Coordinates of C-alpha atoms in Angstrom, one line a residue:
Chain A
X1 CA 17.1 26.2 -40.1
X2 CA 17.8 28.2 -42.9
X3 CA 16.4 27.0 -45.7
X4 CA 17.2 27.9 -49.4
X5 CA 14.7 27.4 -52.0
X6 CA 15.3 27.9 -56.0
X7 CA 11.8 29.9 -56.6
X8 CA 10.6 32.5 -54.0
X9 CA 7.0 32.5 -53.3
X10 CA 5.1 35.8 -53.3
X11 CA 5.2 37.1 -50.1
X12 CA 4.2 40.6 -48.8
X13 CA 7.6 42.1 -47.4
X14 CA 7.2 45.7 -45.7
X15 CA 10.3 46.8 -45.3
X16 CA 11.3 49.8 -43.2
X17 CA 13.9 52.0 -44.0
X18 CA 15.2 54.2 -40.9
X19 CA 16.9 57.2 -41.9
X20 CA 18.4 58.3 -38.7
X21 CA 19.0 61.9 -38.6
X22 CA 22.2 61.4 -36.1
X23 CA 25.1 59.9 -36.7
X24 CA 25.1 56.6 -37.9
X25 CA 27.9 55.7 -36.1
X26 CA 29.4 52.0 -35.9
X27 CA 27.7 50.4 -33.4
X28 CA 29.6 48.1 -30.8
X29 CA 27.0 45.8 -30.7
X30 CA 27.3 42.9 -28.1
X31 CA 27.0 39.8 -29.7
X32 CA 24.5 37.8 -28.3
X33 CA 25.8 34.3 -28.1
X34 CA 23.8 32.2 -30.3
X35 CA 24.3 28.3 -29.4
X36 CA 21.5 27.0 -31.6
X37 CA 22.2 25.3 -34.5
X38 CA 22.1 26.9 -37.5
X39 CA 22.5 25.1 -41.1
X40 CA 23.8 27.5 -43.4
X41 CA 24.5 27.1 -47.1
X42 CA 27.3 27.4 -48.5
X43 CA 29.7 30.4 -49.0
X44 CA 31.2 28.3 -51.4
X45 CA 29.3 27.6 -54.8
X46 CA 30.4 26.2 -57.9
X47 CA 28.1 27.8 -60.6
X48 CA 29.9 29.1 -62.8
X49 CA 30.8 32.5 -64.0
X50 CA 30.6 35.1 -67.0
X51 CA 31.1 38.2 -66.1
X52 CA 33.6 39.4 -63.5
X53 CA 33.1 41.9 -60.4
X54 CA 33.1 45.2 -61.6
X55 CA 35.2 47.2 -59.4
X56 CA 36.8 50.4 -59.8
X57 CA 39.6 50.1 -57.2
X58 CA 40.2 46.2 -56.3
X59 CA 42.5 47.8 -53.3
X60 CA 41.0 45.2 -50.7
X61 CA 41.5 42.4 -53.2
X62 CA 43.4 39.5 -50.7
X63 CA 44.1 36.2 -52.9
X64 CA 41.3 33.9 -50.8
X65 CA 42.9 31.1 -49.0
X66 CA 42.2 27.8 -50.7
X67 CA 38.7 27.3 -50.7
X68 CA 37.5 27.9 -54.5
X69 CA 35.9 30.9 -55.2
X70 CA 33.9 32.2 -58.2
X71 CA 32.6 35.0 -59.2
X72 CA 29.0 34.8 -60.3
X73 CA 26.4 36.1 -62.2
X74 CA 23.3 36.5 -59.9
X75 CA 20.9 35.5 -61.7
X76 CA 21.3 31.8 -61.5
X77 CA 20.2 31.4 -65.2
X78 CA 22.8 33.6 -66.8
X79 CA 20.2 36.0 -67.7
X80 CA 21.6 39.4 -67.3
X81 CA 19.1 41.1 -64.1
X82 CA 17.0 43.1 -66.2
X83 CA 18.0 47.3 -65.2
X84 CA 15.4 48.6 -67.0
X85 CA 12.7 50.6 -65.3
X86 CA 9.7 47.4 -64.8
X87 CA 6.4 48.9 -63.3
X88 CA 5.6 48.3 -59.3
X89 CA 4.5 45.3 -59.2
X90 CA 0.7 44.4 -58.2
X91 CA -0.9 44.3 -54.8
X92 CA 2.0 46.2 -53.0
X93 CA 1.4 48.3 -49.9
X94 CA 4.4 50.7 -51.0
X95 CA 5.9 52.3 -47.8
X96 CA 7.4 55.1 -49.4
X97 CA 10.4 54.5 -49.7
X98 CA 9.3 51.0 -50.5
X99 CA 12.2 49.2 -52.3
X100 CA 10.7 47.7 -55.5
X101 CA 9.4 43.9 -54.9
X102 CA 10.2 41.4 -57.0
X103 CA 8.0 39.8 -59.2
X104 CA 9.6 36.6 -59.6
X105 CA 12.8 35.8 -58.6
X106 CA 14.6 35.1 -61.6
X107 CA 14.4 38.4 -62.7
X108 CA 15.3 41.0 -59.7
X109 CA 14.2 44.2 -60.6
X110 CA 16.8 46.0 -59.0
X111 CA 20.1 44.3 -58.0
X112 CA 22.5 45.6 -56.5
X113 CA 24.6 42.7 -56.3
X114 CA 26.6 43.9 -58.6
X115 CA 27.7 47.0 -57.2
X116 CA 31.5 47.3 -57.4
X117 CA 33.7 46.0 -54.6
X118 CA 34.8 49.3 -53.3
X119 CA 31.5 50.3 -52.5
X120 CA 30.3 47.2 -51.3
X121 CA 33.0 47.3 -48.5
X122 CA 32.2 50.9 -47.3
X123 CA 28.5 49.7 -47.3
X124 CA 29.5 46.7 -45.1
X125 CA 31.8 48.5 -42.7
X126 CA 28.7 50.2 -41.3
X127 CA 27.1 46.4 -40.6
X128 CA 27.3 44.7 -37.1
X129 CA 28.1 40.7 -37.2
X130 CA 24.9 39.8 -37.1
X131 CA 24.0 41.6 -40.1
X132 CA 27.3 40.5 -41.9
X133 CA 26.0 37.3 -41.6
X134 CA 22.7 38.2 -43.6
X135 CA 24.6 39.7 -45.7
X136 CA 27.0 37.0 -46.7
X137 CA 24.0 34.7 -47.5
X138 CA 22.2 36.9 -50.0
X139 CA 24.0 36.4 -53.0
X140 CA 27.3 35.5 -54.4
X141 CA 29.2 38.4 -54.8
X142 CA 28.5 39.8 -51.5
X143 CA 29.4 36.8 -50.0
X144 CA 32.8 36.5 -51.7
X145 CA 33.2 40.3 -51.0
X146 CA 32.7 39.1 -47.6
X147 CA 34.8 36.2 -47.5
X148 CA 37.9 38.1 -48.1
X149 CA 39.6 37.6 -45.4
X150 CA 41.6 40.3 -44.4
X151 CA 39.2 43.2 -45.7
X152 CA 38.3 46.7 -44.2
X153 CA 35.4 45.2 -42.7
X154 CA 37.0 42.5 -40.7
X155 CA 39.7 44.1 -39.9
X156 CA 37.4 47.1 -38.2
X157 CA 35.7 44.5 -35.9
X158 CA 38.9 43.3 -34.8
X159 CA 39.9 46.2 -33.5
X160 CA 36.4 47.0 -32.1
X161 CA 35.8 43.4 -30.4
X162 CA 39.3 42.3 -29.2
X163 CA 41.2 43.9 -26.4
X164 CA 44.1 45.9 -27.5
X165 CA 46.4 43.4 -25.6
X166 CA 45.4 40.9 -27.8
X167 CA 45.9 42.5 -30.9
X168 CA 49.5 43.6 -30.0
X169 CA 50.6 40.3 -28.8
X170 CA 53.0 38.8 -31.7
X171 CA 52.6 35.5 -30.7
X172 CA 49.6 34.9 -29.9
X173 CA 47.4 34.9 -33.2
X174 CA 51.0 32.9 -34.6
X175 CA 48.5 30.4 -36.6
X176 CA 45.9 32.8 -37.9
X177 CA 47.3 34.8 -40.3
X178 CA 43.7 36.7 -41.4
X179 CA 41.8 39.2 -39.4
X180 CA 38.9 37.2 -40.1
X181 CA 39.9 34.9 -38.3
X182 CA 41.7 36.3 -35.2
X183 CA 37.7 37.6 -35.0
X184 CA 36.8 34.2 -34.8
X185 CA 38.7 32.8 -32.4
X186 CA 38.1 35.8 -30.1
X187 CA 34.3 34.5 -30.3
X188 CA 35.8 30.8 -29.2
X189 CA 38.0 32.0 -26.4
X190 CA 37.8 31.4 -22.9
X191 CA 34.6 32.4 -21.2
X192 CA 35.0 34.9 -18.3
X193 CA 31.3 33.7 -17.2
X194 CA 32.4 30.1 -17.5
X195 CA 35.1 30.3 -15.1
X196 CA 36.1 28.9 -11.7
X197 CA 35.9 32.2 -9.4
X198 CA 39.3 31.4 -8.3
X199 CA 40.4 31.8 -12.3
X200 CA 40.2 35.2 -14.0
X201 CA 41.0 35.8 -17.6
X202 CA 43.6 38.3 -18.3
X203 CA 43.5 41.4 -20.4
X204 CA 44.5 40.1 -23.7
X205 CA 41.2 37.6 -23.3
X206 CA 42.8 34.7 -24.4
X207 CA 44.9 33.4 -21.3
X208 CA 43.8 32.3 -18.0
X209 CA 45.4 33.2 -14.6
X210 CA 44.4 31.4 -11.6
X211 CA 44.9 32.8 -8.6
X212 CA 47.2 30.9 -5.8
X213 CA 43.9 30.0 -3.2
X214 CA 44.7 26.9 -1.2
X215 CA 43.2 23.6 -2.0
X216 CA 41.2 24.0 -4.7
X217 CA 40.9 23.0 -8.2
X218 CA 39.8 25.4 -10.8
X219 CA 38.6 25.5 -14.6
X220 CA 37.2 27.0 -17.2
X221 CA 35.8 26.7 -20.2
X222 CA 35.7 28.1 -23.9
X223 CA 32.8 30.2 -24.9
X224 CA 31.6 28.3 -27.1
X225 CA 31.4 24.4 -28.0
X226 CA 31.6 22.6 -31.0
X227 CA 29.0 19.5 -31.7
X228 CA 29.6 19.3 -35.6
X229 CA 32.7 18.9 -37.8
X230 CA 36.7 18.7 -36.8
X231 CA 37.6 21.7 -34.5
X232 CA 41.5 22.3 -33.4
X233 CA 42.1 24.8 -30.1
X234 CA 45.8 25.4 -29.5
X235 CA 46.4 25.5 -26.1
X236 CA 49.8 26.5 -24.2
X237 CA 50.6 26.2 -20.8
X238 CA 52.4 29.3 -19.6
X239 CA 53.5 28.5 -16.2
X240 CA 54.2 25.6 -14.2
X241 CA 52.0 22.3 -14.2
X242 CA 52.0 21.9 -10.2
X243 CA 50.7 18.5 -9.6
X244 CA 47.7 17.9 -11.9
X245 CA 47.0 19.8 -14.9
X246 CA 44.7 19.1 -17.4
X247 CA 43.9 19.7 -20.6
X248 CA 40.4 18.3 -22.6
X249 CA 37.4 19.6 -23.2
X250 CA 33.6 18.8 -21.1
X251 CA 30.0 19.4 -21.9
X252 CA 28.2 22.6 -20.1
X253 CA 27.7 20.8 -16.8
X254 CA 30.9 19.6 -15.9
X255 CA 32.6 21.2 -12.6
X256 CA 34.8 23.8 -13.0
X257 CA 35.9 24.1 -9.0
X258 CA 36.3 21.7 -6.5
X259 CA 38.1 21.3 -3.0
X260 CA 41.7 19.4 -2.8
X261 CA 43.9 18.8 -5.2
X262 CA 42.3 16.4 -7.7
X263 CA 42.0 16.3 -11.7
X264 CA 39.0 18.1 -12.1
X265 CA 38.5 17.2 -15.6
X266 CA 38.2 13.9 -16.4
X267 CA 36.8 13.3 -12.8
X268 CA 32.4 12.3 -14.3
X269 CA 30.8 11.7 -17.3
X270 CA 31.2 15.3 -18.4
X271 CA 34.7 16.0 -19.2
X272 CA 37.5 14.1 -20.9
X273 CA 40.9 15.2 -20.2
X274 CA 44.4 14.8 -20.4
X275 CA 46.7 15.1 -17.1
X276 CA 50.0 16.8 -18.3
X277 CA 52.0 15.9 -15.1
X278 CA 51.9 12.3 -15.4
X279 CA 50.3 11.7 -19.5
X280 CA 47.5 9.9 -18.1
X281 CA 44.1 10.2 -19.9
X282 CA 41.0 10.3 -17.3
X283 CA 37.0 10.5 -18.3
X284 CA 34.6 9.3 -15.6
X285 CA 37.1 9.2 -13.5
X286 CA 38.7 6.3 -14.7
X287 CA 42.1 6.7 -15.8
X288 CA 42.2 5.2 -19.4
X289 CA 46.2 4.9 -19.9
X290 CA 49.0 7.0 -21.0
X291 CA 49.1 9.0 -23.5
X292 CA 50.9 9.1 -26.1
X293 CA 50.6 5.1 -25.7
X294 CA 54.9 4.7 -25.7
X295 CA 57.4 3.9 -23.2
X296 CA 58.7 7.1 -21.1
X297 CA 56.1 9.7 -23.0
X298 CA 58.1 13.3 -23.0
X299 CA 57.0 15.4 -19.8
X300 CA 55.2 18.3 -21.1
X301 CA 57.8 21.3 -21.4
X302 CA 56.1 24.4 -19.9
X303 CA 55.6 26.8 -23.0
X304 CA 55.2 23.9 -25.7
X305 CA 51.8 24.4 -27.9
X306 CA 49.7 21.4 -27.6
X307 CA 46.6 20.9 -30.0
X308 CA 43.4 19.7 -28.6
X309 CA 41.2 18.2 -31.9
X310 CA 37.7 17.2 -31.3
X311 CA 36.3 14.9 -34.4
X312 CA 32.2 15.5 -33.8
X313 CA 31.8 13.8 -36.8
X314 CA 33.6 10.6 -35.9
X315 CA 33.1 11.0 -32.5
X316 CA 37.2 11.1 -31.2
X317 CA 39.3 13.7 -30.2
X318 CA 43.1 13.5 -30.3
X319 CA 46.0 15.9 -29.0
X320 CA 49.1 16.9 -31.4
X321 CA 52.3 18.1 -29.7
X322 CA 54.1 20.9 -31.7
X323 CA 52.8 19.3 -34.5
X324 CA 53.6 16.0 -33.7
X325 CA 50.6 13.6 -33.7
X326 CA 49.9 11.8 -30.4
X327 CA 47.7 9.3 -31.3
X328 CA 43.9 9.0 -30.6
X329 CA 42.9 10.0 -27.1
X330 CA 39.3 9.5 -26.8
X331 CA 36.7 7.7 -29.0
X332 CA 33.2 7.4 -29.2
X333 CA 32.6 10.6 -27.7
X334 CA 28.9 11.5 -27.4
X335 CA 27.3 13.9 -29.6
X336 CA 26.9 16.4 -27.5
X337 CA 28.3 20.1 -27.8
X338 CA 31.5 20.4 -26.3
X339 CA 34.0 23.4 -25.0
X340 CA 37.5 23.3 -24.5
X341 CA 38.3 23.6 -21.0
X342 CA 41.4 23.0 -18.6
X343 CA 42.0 22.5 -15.1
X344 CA 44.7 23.6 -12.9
X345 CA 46.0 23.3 -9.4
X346 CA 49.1 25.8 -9.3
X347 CA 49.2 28.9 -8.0
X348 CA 49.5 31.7 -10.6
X349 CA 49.6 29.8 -13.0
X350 CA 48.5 30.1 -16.6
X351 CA 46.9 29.1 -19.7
X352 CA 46.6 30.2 -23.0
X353 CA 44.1 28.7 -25.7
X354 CA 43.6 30.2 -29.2
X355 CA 40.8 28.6 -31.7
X356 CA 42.5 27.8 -34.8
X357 CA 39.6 26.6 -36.8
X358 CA 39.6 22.8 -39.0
X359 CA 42.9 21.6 -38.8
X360 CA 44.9 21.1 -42.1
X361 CA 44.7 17.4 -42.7
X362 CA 48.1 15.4 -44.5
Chain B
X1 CA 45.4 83.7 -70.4
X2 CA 46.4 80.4 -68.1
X3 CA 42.9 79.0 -66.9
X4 CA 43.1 78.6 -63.9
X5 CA 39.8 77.7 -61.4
X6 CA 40.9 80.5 -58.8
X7 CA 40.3 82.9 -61.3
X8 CA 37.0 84.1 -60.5
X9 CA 35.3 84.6 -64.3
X10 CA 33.6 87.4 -65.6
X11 CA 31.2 85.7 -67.6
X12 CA 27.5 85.0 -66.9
X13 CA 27.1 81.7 -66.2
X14 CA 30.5 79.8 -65.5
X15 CA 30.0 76.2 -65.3
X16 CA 31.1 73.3 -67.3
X17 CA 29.1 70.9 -69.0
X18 CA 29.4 67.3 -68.9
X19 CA 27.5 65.1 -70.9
X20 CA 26.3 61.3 -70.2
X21 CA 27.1 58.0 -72.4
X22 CA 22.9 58.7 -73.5
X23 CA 23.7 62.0 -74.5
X24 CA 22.3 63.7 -71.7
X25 CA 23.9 66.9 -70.9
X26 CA 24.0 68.6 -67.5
X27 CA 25.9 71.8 -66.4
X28 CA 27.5 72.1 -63.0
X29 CA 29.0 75.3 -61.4
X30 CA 32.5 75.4 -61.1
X31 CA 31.8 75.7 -57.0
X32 CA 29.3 72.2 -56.9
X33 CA 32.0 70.8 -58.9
X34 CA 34.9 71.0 -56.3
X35 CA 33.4 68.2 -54.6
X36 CA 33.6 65.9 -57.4
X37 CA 37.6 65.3 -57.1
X38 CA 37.6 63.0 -60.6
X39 CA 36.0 66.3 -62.2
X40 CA 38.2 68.8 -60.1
X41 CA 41.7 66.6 -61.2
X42 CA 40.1 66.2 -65.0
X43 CA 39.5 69.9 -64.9
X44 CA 43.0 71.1 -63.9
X45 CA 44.9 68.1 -65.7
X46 CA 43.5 69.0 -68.7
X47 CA 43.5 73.0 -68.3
X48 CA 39.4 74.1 -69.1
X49 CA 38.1 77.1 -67.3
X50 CA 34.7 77.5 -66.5
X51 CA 32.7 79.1 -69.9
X52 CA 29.4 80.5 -70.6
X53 CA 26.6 77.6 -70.1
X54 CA 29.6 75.3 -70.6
X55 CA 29.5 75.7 -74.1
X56 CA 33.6 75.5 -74.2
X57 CA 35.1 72.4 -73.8
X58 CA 32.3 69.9 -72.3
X59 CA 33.1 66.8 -70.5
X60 CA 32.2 63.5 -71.5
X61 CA 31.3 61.2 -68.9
X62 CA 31.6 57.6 -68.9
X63 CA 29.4 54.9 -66.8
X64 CA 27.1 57.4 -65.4
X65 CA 23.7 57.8 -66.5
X66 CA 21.7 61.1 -67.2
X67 CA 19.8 60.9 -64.4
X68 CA 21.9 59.7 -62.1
X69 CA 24.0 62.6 -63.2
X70 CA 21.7 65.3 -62.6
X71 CA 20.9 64.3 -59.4
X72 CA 24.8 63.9 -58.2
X73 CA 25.0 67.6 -59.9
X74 CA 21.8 68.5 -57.5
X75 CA 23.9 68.1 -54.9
X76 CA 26.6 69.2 -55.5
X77 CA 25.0 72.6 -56.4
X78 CA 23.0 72.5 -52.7
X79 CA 25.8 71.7 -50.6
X80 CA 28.7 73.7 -52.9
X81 CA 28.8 76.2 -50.4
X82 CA 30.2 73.9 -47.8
X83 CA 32.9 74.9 -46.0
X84 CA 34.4 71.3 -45.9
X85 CA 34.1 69.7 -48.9
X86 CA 36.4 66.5 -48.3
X87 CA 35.9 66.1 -44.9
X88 CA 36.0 62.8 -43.9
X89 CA 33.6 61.6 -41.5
X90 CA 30.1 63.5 -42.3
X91 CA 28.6 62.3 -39.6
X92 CA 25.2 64.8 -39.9
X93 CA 23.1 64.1 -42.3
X94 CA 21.0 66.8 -43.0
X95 CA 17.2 66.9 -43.7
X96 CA 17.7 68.5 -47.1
X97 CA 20.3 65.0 -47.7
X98 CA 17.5 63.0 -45.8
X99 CA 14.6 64.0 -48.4
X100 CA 17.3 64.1 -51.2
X101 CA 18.4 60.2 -50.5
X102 CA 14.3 59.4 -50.5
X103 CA 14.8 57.3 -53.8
X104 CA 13.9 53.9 -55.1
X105 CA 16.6 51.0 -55.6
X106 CA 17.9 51.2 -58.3
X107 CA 17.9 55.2 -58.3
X108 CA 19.8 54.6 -55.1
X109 CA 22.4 51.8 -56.6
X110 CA 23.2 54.3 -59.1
X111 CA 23.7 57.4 -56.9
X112 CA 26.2 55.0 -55.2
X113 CA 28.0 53.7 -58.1
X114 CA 28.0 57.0 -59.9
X115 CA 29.1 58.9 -56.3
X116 CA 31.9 56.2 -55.8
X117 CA 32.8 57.3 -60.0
X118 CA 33.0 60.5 -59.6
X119 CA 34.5 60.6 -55.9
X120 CA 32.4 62.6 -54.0
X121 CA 33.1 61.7 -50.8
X122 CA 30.2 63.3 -48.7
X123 CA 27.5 62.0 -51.0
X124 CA 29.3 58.4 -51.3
X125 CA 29.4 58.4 -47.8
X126 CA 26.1 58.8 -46.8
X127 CA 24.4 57.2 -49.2
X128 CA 26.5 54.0 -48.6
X129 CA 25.4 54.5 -44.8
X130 CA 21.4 54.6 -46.0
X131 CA 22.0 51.5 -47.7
X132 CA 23.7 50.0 -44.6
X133 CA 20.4 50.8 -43.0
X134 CA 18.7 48.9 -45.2
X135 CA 20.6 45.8 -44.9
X136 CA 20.2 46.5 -40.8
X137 CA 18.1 44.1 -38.9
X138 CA 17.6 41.9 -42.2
X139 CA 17.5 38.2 -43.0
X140 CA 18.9 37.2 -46.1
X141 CA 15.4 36.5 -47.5
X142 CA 14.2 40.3 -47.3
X143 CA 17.6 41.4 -48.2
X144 CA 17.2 39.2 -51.7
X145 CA 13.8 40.8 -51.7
X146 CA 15.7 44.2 -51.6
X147 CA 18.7 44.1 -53.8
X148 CA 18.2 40.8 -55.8
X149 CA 20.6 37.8 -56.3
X150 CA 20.1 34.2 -56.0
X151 CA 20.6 32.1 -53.2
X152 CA 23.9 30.1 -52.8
X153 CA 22.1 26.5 -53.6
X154 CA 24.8 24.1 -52.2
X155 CA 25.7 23.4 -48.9
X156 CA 29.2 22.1 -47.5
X157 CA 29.9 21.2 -44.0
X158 CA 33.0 22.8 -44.1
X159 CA 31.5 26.5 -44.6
X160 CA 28.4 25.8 -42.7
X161 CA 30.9 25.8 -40.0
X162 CA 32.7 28.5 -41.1
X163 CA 29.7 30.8 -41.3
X164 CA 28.2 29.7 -37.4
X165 CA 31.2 30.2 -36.3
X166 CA 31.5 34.1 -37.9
X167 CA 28.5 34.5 -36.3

């Protein structure tokens, strides 16, 4: 839990400053998959404004997508942060090159929040995700430096993080239109440790191939799961169906291989899925129905982009078909955290599933 | 009688002086001030040549402070016999920068807004890199420590989400 309090408490802070002498290189540092949850505040804060960004060269300016953004003062109080030299405060241990502490915190001695956009962004391009994430919650105008989406900075862990495949697909990143984004979903793609060992992820990391091995079923599942808010994967089945293939999502313990030819998912307690062949919903292995609930529901084309939705807050999950809503598949879903996942049957066959984010609503 | 800054100048101590918005005034050497493109471009728009102690034509300078100033012309003098004065990635940072970038905050802040003015690449480079080093390995409670700012007070689900899933 990250907790946010008005008024900082006097703490001793020593603070080490590494000045490499080498190169200090952008780091490709592995991410280390972080399932806990973490309650963030907000990037987006309605305290309002006086005095605008300075910024020299506002060439990274993007027009923010609709989430309201304003620019802020720091200090909270609309006093101006006070520049002038202050004394070190008392009872410091000063390292030596001890950034100054603050007294109180309405009046940072120092703040370099207001440095100008430009030279925020080449700071940030040097900063690993991890420490973007710091970053973003420190103070207003770093975090809406941060939060634009198609920066330097995002852009530059695209190309680091995703395989080149990926990025030179046209359609596969169709939805996402921001490199922020495409970043994201890369972190909510199919897991290549989460995977059937008769599946294998291609090169472009988004789409999985399973291999033609006799009678057996295989899955796989994203790499990460959702357990809070309204999440939309967009899933599209490359080749053919075969007999059963299904699309749903299961917790962290459901099967991902088994013997014969059976829907996998949907087949316990763990998963809930969607059988494409004959639009029949299964969980526990009971089959609930058909889905969509009409006469003669379409057969699934091969190449048509289905949308999986998972409601944690109010606990359904429902499909769209090229943007065509199906109805409500599953309800009262427990809260648990949940991955995409898919099972198939078919030789060679293949499946594609790109995280899209919270799905428009109306 | 064209100025020209290839002309090397006869006189005794060729540099140009610029003065601050509080009146400071510091001379540079027409060598340290290559790697300054806003002063090189200002220089050769507007015609000056390099005079004695800068007396002819000074240059006002706008947003910078006087110390800030001085220590951007620092250096410039120590590295303006560089061979590559615009190269792009500076990867070595030498121990002369190392001791040089020892400064407090705001010292620091400055050096980077006035570098990022002034458009000397090299020094905007690495000082923006020792600031990256300080944000390294930080949560955003040392970081406000550090640089100052006020916590983002309200929370929405929406960009909870969105920062987890940044993560």
């Amino acid at each position: 839990m990250v907790l946010f309090f008005e008024t900082f408490f006097e703490c001793s802070f020593i603070i080490q400053v590494f000045l490499t002498e080498c190169s200090l290189i952008r780091e490709k540092q592995v991410m280390t998959e972080n399932n806990e949850e973490t309650i963030v505040p907000d990037e987006q804060c309605n305290l309002t404004s006086s005095t605008p960004m300075k910024s020299s060269d506002l060439e990274n300016v993007e027009s923010p997508i609709e989430r309201k953004i304003s620019i802020v003062e720091c200090d909270g109080e609309g006093n101006p942060p006070i520049e002038s030299s202050e004394e070190t405060p008392p009872d410091l241990t000063p390292h030596s090159v001890a950034p100054r502490r603050r007294r109180s915190p309405r009046r940072p001695e120092v703040s370099a929040s207001r440095l100008p956009l430009k030279v925020l962004n080449q700071i940030f391009q040097y900063l690993s995700l991890k420490d973007l994430r710091s970053a973003m919650l420190t103070c207003h105008s770093w975090n809406n430096a941060l939060s634009m989406e198609d920066s330097d900075i995002w852009q530059q862990l695209l190309v680091q993080k995703l395989p080149e495949a990926a990025l030179s697909d046209p359609f596969l990143f169709v939805e996402l239109r921001s490199a922020r984004k495409k970043l994201r979903a890369w972190y909510f793609a199919w897991n290549t440790n989460d995977i059937s060992r008769n599946n294998y992820i291609r090169t472009n990391g988004f789409t999985v191939h399973r291999q033609p091995v006799a009678q057996s079923t295989d899955g796989v599942r994203g790499k990460r799961g959702v357990s809070q808010g309204v999440h939309a994967f967009d899933i599209t089945w490359d080749g053919p169906l075969g007999t059963v293939a299904v699309v749903g999502f299961a917790t962290k313990h459901a099967a991902l291989h088994c013997v014969g030819y059976i829907a996998l998912l949907g087949s316990d307690d763990q998963s809930w899925g969607w059988n494409l062949v004959d639009n029949v919903l299964m969980h526990n292995g009971v089959q609930l129905g058909v889905y969509p609930k009409m006469n003669n529901p379409p057969k699934y084309e091969v190449g048509e982009k289905i949308r999986l939705v998972i409601d944690c807050d109010m606990h359904v999950a429902y499909f769209e078909r090229n943007s065509e809503f199906l109805g409500i598949a599953f309800s009262h879903i427990p809260p648990l955290r949940l991955f995409p996942a898919v099972c198939a049957v078919y030789g060679n066959t293949e499946v594609t599933m790109v995280y899209v984010g919270s799905p428009q609503m109306g | 009688m064209t100025p020209s800054l290839k002309k090397s100048p006869k006189i005794e101590n060729p540099c140009f002086k610029l003065i601050t918005e509080d009146k400071e005034e510091v001379l540079i050497s027409e060598l340290a001030m290559k790697h300054s493109k806003f002063l090189t471009d200002l220089v050769s728009n507007f015609g000056f040549s390099p005079s004695e102690n800068g007396e002819k034509n000074p240059i006002q300078i706008q947003k910078v402070t006087g110390p800030t100033l001085k220590l951007i012309v620092k250096w410039c003098e120590h590295h303006k016999n560089d061979p590559k004065i615009r190269e792009m990635d500076y990867c070595t940072i030498t121990e002369w920068d190392q001791q040089f970038l020892q400064l407090g905050n705001k010292a620091m802040f400055d050096l980077v807004g006035a570098s990022n003015f002034l458009d000397v690449r090299i020094l905007f480079t690495i000082s923006t890199k020792t600031i990256a080093t300080w944000i390294k390995g930080k949560n955003p409670e040392q970081l406000r420590a550090i640089f100052g700012g006020t916590a983002p007070s309200e929370k929405s689900e929406n960009m909870q989400k969105r920062k987890r899933k940044i993560e």
